[in-house]
Short mmCIF file of C-alpha atoms in Angstrom, two decimals:
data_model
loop_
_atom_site.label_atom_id
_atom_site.label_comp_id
_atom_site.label_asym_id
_atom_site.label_seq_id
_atom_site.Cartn_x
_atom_site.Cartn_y
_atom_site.Cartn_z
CA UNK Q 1 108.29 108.45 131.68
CA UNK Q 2 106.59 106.33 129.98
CA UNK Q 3 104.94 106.89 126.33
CA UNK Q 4 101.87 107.65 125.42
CA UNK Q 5 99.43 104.86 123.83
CA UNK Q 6 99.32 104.11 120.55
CA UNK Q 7 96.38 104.70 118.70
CA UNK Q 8 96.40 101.40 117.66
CA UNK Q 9 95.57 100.24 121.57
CA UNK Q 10 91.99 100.36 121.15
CA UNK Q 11 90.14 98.67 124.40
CA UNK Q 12 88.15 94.46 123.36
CA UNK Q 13 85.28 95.21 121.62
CA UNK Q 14 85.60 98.76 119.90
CA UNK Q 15 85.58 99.16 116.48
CA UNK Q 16 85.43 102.10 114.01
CA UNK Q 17 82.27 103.70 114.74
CA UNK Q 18 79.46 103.21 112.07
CA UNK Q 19 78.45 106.77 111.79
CA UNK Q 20 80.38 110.12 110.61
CA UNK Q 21 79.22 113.45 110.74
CA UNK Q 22 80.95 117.18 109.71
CA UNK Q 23 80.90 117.77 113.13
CA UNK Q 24 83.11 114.42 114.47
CA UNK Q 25 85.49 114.11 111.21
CA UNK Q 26 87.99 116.44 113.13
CA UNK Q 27 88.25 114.17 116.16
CA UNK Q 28 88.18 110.74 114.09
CA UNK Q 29 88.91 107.88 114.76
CA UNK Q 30 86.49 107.40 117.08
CA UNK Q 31 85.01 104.05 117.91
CA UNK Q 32 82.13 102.43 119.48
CA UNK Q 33 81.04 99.18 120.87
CA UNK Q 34 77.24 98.04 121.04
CA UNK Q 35 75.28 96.52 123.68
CA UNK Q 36 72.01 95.30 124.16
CA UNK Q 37 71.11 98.54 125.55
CA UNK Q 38 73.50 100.93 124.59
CA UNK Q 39 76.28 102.54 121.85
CA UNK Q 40 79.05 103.22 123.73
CA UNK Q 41 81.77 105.82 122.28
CA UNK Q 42 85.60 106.00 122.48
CA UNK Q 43 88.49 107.47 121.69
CA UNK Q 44 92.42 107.89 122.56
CA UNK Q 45 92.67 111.00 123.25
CA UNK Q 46 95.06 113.42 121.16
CA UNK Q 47 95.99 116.87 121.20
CA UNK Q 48 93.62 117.98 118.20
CA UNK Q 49 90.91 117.28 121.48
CA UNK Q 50 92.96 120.24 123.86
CA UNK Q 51 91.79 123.22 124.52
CA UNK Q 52 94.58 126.57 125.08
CA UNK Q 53 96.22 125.10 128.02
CA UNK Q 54 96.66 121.42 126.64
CA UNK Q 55 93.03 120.20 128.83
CA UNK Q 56 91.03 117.92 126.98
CA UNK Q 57 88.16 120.42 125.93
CA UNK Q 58 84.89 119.92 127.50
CA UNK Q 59 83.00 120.92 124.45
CA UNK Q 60 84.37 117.08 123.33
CA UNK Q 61 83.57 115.61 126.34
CA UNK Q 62 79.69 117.28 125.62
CA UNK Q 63 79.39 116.49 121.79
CA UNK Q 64 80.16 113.16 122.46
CA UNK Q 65 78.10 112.40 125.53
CA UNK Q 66 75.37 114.26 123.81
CA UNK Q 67 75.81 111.92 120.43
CA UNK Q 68 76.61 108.54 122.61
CA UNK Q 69 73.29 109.02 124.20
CA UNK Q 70 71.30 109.87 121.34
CA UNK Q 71 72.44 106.70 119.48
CA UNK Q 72 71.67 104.68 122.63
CA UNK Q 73 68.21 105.83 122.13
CA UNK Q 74 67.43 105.13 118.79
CA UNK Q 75 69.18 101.69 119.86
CA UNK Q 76 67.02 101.32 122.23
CA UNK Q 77 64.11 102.00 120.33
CA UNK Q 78 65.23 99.42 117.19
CA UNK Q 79 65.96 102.82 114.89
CA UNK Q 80 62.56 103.00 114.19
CA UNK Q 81 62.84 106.80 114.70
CA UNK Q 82 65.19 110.30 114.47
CA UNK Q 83 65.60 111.80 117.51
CA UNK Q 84 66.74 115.69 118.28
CA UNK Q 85 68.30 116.92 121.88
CA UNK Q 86 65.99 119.00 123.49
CA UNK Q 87 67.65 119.11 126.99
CA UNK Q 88 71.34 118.36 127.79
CA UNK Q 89 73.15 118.94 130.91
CA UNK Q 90 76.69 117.70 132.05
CA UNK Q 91 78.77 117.89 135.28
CA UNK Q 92 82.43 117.83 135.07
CA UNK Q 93 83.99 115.87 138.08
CA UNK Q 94 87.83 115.51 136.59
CA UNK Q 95 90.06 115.91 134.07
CA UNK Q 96 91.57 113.97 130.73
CA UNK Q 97 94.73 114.20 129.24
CA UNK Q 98 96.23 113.51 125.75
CA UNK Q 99 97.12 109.61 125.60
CA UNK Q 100 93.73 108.18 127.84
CA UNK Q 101 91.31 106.54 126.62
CA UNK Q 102 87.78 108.43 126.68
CA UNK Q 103 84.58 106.44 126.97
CA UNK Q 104 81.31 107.78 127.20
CA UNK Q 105 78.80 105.10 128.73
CA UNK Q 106 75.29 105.72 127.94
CA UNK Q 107 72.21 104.32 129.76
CA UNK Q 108 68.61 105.03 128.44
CA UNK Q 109 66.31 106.02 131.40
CA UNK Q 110 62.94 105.91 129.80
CA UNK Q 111 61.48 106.07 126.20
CA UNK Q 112 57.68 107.70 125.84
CA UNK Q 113 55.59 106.59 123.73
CA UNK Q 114 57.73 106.59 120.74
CA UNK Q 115 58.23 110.58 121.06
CA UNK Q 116 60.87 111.03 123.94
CA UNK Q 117 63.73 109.38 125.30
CA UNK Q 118 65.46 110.12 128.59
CA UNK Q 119 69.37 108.89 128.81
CA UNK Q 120 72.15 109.52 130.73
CA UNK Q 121 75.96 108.91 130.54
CA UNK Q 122 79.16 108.32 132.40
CA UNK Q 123 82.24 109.84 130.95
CA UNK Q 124 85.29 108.35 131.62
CA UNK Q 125 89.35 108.41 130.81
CA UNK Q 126 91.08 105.18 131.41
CA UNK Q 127 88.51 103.68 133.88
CA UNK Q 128 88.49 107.10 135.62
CA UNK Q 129 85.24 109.49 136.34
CA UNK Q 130 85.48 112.95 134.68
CA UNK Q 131 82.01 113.62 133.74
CA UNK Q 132 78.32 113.01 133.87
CA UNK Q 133 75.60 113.85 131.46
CA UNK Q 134 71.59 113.77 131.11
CA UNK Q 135 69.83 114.31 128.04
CA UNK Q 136 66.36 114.02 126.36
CA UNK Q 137 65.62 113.48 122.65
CA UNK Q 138 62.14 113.85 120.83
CA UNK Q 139 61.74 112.13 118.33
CA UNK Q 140 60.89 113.70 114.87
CA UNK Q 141 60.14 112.35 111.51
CA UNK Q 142 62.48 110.61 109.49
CA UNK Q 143 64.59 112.30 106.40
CA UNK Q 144 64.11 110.76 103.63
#
């Protein structure tokens, strides 16, 4: 059998991601890689992510698609702007175990006017489909 990755085997182009949060510190490190168009969010997958019967939770799988998506936007939109989640749905088509490597890979659909943004992700674990998402941010003013 052979052994899991290390975390150290992190796919070309991912690097620490720029942004913590309460919510992600318990699943760091995460990572992300930018595009033109998108943030795109990774991680090796590790049993801190399981849920009772050792599954890769899909609470994860949602945070993530939900915060991959939301940074896309205010990519998209030059970070010009905050944006909440007003709508997210997901479909789970698969399953991830501990040791794969979990992208989510955002696209952004269709930004209004500067106050909405429509997006929508693949999920993946090493290369494979396990999820899709849709989401839609407003966009609200800026903390200071």
């Amino acid at each position: 059998m052979a052994a899991a990755p290390a975390v150290t085997d992190i796919p070309e182009g991912f690097e620490r991601h720029f942004r913590q949060s309460p919510l992600t510190d318990p699943w760091e490190p995460l990572y992300s890689k930018r595009t033109d168009k998108a943030v795109i969010i990774g991680l090796r997958l590790a049993k801190p992510h399981t849920n009772a019967r050792g599954m890769i939770h899909g609470g994860l799988i949602a945070a993530l698609a939900d915060s991959a998506m939301g940074h896309s936007c205010g990519h998209v939109m030059m970070g010009s702007s905050s944006l909440v989640t007003i709508g997210l749905a997901i479909d789970f088509v698969g399953t991830a175990q501990v040791g794969q490597w979990l992208a989510v890979e955002p696209e952004v659909i269709k930004t209004g006017g500067g106050t909405i943004c429509f997006a929508q992700s693949l999920i993946k674990a090493d290369g494979v489909l396990i999820a899709r998402a849709n989401a839609t941010f407003r966009v609200v003013p800026k903390k200071e």
